Short mmCIF file of C-alpha atoms in Angstrom, two decimals:
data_model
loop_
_atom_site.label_atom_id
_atom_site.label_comp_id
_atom_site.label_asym_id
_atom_site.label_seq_id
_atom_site.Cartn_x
_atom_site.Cartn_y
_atom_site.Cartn_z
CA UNK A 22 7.56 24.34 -64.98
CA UNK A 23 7.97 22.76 -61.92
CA UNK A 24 7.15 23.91 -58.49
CA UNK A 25 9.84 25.49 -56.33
CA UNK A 26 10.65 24.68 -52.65
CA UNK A 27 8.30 27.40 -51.31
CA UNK A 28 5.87 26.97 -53.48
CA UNK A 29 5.42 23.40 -52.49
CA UNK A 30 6.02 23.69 -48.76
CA UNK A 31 2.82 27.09 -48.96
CA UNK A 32 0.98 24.05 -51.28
CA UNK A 33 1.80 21.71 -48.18
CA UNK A 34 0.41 24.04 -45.74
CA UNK A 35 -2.80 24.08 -46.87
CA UNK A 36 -3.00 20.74 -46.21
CA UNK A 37 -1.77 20.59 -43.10
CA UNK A 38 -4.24 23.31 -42.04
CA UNK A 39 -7.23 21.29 -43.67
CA UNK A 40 -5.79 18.73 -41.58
CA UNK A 41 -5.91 20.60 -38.10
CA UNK A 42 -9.53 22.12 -39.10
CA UNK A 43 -10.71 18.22 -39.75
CA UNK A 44 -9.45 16.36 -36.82
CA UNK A 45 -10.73 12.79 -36.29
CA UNK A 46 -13.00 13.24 -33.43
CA UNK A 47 -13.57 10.66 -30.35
CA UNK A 48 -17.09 9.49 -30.56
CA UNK A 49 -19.38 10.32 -27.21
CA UNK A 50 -19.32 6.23 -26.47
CA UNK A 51 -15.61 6.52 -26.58
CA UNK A 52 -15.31 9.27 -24.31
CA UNK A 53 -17.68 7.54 -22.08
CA UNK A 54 -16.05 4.48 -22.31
CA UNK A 55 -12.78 6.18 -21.24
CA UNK A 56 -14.28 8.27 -18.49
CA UNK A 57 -15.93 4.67 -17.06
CA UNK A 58 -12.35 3.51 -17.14
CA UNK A 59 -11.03 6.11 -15.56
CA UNK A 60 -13.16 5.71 -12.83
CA UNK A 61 -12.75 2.12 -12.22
CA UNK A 62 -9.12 2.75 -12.12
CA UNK A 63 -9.90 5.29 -9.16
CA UNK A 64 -11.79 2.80 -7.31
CA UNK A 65 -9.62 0.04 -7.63
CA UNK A 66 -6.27 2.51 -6.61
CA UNK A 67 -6.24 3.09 -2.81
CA UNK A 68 -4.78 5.43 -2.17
CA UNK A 69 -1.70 4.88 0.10
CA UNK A 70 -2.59 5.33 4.16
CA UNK A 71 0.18 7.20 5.54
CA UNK A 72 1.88 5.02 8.43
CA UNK A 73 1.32 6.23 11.83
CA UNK A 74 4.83 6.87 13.39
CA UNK A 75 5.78 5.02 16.22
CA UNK A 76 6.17 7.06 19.54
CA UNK A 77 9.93 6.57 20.81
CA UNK A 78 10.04 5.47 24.57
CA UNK A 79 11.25 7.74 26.51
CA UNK A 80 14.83 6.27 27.34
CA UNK A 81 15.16 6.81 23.28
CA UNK A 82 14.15 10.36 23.26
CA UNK A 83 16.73 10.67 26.29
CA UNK A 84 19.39 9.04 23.57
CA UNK A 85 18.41 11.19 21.08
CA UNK A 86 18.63 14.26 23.43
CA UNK A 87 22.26 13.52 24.33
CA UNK A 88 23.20 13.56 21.06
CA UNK A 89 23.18 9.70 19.98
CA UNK A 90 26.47 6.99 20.94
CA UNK A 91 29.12 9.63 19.84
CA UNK A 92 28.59 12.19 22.55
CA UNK A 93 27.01 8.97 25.27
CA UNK A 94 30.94 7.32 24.58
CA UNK A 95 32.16 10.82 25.31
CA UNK A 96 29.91 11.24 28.50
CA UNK A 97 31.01 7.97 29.60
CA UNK A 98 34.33 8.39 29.46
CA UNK A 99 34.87 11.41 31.07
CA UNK A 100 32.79 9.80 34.05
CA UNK A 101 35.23 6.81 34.32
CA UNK A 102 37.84 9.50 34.02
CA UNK A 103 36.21 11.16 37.12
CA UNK A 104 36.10 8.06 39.20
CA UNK A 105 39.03 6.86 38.97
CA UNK A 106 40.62 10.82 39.69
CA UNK A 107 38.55 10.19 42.90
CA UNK A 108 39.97 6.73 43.81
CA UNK A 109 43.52 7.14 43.02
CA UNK A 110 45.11 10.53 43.31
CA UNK A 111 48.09 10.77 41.40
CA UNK A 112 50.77 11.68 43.61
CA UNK A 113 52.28 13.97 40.98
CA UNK A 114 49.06 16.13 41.47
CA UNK A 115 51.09 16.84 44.81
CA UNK A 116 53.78 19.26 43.98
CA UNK A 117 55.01 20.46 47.34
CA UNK A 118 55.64 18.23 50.80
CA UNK A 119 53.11 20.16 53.11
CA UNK A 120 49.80 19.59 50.26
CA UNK A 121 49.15 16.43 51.80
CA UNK A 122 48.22 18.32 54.74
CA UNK A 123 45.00 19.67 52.60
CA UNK A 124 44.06 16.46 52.16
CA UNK A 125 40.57 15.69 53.54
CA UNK A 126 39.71 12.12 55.43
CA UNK A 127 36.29 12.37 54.60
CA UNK A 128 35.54 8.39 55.49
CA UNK A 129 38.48 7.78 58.24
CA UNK A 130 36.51 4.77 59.24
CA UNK A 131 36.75 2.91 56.32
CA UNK A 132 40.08 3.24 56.20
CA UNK A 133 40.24 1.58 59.63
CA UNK A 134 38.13 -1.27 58.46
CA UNK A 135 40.62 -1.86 55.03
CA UNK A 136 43.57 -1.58 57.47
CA UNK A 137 41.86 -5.07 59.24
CA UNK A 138 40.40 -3.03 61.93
CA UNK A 139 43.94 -4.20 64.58
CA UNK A 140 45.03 -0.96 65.21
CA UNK B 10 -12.69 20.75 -7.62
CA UNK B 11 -15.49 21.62 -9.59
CA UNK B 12 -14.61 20.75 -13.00
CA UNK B 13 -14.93 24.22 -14.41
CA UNK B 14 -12.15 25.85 -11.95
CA UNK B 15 -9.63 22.37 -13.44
CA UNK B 16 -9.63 24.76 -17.12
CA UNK B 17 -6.44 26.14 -16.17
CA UNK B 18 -5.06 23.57 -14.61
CA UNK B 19 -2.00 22.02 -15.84
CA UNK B 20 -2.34 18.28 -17.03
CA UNK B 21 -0.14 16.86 -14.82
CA UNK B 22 -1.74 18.76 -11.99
CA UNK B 23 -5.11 17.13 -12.91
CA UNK B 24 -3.22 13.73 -12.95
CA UNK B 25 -2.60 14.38 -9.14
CA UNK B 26 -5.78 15.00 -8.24
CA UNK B 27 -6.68 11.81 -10.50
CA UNK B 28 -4.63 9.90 -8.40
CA UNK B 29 -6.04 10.86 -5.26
CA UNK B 30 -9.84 9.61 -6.57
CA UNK B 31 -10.79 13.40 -7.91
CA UNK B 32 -13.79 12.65 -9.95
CA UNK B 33 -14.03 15.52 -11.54
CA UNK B 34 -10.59 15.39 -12.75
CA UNK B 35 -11.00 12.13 -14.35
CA UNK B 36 -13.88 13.63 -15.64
CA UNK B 37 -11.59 17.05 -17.15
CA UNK B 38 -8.79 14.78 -18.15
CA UNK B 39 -10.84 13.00 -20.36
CA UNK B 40 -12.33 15.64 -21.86
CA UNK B 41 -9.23 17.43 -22.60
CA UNK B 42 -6.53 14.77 -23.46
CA UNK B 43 -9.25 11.90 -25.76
CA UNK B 44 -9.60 14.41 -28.52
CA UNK B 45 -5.70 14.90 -29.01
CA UNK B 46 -4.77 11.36 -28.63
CA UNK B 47 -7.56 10.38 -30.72
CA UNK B 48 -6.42 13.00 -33.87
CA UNK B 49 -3.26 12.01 -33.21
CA UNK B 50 -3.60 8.49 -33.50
CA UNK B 51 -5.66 8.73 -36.19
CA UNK B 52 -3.03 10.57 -38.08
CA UNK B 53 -0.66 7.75 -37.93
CA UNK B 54 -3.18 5.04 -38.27
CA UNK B 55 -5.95 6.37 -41.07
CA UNK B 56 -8.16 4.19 -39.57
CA UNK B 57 -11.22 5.49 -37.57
CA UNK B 58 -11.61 2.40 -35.65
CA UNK B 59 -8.36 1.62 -34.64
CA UNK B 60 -7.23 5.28 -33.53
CA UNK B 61 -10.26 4.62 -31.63
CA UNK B 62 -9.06 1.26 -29.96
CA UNK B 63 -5.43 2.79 -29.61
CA UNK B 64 -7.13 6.13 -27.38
CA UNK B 65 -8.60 3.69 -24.83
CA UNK B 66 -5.26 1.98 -24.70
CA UNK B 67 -3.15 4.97 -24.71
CA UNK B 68 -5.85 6.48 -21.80
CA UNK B 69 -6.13 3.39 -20.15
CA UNK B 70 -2.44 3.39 -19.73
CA UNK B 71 -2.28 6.75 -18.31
CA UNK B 72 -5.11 6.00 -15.62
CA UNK B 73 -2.88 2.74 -14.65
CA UNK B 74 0.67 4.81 -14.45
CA UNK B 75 -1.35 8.23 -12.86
CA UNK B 76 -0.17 7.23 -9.36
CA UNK B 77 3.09 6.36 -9.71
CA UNK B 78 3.73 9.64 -11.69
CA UNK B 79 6.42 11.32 -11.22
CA UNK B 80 6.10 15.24 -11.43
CA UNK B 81 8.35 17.28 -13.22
CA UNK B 82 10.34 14.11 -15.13
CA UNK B 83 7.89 14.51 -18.56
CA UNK B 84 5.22 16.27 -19.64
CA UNK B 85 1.86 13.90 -19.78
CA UNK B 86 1.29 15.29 -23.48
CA UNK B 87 4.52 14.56 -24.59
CA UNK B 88 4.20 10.39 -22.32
CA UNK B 89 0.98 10.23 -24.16
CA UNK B 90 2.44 11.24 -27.62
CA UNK B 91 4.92 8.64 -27.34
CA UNK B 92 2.73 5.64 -26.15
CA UNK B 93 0.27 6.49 -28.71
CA UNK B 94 3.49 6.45 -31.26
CA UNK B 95 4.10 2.75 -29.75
CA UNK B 96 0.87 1.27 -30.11
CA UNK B 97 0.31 2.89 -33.28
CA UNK B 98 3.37 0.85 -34.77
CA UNK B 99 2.48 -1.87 -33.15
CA UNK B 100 -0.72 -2.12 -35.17
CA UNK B 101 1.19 -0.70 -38.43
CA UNK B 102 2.98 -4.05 -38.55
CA UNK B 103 -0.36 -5.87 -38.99
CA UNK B 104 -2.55 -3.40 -40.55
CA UNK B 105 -2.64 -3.37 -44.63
CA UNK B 106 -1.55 -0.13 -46.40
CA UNK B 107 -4.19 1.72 -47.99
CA UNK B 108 -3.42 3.05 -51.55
CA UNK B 109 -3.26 6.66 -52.64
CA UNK B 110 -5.46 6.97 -54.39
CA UNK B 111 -7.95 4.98 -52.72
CA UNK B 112 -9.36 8.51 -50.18
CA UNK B 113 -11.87 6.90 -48.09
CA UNK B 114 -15.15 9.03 -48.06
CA UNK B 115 -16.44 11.44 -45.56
CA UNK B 116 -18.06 9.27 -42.15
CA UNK B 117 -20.97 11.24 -41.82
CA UNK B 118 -23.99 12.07 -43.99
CA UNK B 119 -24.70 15.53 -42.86
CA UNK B 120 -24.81 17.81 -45.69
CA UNK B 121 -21.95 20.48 -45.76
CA UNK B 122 -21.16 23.43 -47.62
CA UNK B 123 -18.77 23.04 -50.32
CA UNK B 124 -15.66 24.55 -48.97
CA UNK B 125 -15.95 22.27 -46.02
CA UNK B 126 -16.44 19.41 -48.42
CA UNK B 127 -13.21 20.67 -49.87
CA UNK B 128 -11.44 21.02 -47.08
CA UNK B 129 -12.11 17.97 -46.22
CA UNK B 130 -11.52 16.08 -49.40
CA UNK B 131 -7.99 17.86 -48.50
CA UNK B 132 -7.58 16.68 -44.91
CA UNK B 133 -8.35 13.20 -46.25
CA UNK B 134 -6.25 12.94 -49.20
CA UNK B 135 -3.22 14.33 -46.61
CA UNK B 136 -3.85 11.74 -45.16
CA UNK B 137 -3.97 9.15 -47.86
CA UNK B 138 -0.18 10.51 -48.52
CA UNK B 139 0.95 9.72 -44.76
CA UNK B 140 -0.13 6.32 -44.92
CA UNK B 141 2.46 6.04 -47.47
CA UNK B 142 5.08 7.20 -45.35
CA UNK B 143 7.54 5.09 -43.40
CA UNK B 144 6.72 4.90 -39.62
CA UNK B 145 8.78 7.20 -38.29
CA UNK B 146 9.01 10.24 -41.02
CA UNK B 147 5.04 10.13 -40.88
CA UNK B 148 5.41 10.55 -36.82
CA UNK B 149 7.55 13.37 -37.14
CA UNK B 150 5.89 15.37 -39.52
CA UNK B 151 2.44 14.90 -37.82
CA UNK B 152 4.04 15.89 -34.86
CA UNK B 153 5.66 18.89 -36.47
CA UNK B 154 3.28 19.79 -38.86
CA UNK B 155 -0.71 19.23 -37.82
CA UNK B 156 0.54 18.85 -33.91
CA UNK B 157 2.70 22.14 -33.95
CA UNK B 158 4.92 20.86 -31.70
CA UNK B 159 8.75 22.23 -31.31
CA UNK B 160 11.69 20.22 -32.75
CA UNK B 161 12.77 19.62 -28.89
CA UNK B 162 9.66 18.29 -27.85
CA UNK B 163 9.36 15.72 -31.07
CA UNK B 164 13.38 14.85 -30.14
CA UNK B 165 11.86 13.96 -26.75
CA UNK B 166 9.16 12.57 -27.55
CA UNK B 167 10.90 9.99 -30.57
CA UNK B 168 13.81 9.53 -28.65
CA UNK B 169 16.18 10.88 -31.31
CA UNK B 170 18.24 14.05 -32.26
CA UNK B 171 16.61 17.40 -33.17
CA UNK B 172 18.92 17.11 -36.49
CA UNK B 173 17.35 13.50 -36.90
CA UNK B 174 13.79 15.12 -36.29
CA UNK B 175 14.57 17.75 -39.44
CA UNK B 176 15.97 15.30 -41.53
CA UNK B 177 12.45 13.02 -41.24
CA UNK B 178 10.18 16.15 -41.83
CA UNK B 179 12.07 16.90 -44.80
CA UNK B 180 12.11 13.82 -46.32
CA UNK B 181 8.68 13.15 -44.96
CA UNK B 182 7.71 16.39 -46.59
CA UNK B 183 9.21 15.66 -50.38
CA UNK B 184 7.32 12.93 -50.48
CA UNK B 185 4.19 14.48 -49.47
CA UNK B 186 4.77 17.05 -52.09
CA UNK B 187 5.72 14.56 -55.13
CA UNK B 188 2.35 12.22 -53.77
CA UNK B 189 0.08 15.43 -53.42
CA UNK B 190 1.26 17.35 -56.63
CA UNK B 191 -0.77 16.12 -58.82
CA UNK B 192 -4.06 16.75 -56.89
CA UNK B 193 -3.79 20.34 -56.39
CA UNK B 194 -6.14 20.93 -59.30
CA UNK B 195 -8.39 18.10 -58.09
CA UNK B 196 -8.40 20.12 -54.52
CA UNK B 197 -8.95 23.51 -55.81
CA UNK B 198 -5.68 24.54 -55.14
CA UNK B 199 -6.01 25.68 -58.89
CA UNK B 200 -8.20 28.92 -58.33
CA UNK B 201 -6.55 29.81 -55.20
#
């Protein structure tokens, strides 16, 4: 009669477990000859020096501080902004006839010396 | 690390410390990963001399790659498993198949009792049955089968389905039932 699936997978098994209880085993001049490899391998990998990071100057860390060119473009426009507030007034800044009065000469000199100096 | 605290370690923590020029873990990889590789390769190979030639490879290869290894991408058992797989094919192509019935004897003289001789006239004629597998159904039903590894891991491992990985144990398995049938008697399997 002939064998069923079980019965030949349980006859299988005891193989395979005859198998796993005979393993082929690595000789001691294998293993050494591994372990010698190994160890070459070691030698002959450095192992990688970190870099040592270059220290920014200290006009970059200033850059960096700000907040990069986005917010230096932003600084540097307000500051145009500023100057040229200062140089030119815009006379709609002057709503009423008698504000001019407010206004402070703080150089009346120079003013002199633009006008050619013939007054 | 002394070696006996590197136990519990996982492999590929031990292939770190490898990398970084740890003796001792060169020392407990060794020890731990050569017998595996070497059963393993002599399971597809049946030859003594060449699963021995494949382990240095397959070791040598693992050394080589140990710094450049990524952690958490693959197990190393499962890298090993494969590479051993490759070379083992490799030498398939040139090696001569050995015939069934042709069991080569025991390697050592020592004198054993005669269950072990058994047992071992049982290991070996296993063995004379996967040689006459093809390649790949003999891979998977080491792996499966005298490895104990999962049907996911062997997928991984053979690059292929875990359907594809059943169908080549099964198959792999009739055959080693049809090829081993007739020896059960021979083994013992008679009384048992």
């Amino acid at each position: 009669m002939a064998m069923s699936d079980k019965d030949n997978m349980t006859g299988l098994e005891a193989f395979f477990d005859a198998a796993r209880a005979h393993p082929a085993e690595p000789s001691v001049a294998l293993l050494t000859r591994i372990e010698k490899e190994a160890r070459t391998v070691q030698a002959a990998t450095r192992a990688p020096v970190p870099q040592r990071r270059q220290r920014a100057s200290l006009s970059t860390q200033l850059f960096r501080l700000i907040g990069g060119w986005p917010a230096l473009t932003g600084l540097a426009t307000a500051a145009m902004a500023g100057v040229w507030l200062g140089v030119s007034l815009p006379e709609g800044l002057l709503v009423n006839e008698g504000d001019a009065a407010y206004l402070i000469d703080v150089a009346p000199e120079l003013a002199f010396d633009l006008a050619g100096g013939n007054f | 690390m002394p070696l006996d605290t590197m136990s519990d370690e996982p492999d590929e923590v031990l292939l770190v410390l490898f990398a970084n020029g740890d003796a001792s873990a060169a020392r407990a990889l060794t020890g731990r990963l050569t017998p595996r590789v070497m059963g393993h390769a002599y399971r597809l190979l049946g030859n003594h001399a060449e699963a021995e030639d494949v382990t240095q490879e397959a070791m040598l290869r693992l050394w080589n790659i140990a710094s450049e290894w990524r952690q958490g991408e693959a197990r190393v058992s499962t890298w090993l498993y494969r590479v051993v797989a490759n070379l083992c094919i490799d030498r398939k192509r040139r090696a001569r198949n050995v015939a069934l019935d042709s069991i080569p004897e025991p390697e050592d003289g020592r004198a054993s009792a005669a269950e072990t001789l058994q047992a071992k006239a049982r290991a070996e004629a296993l063995q004379a049955a996967l040689d006459q597998l093809p390649d790949r159904q003999r891979q998977a039903v080491v792996l499966r089968h005298i490895e104990g590894l999962a049907n996911p891991e062997i997928a991984e491992i053979m690059e292929i389905t875990t359907e594809a990985v059943e169908s080549l144990t099964a198959r792999g398995k009739r055959t080693l039932t049809a090829a081993l049938s007739g020896r059960q008697e021979e083994l013992g399997y008679g009384d048992e």
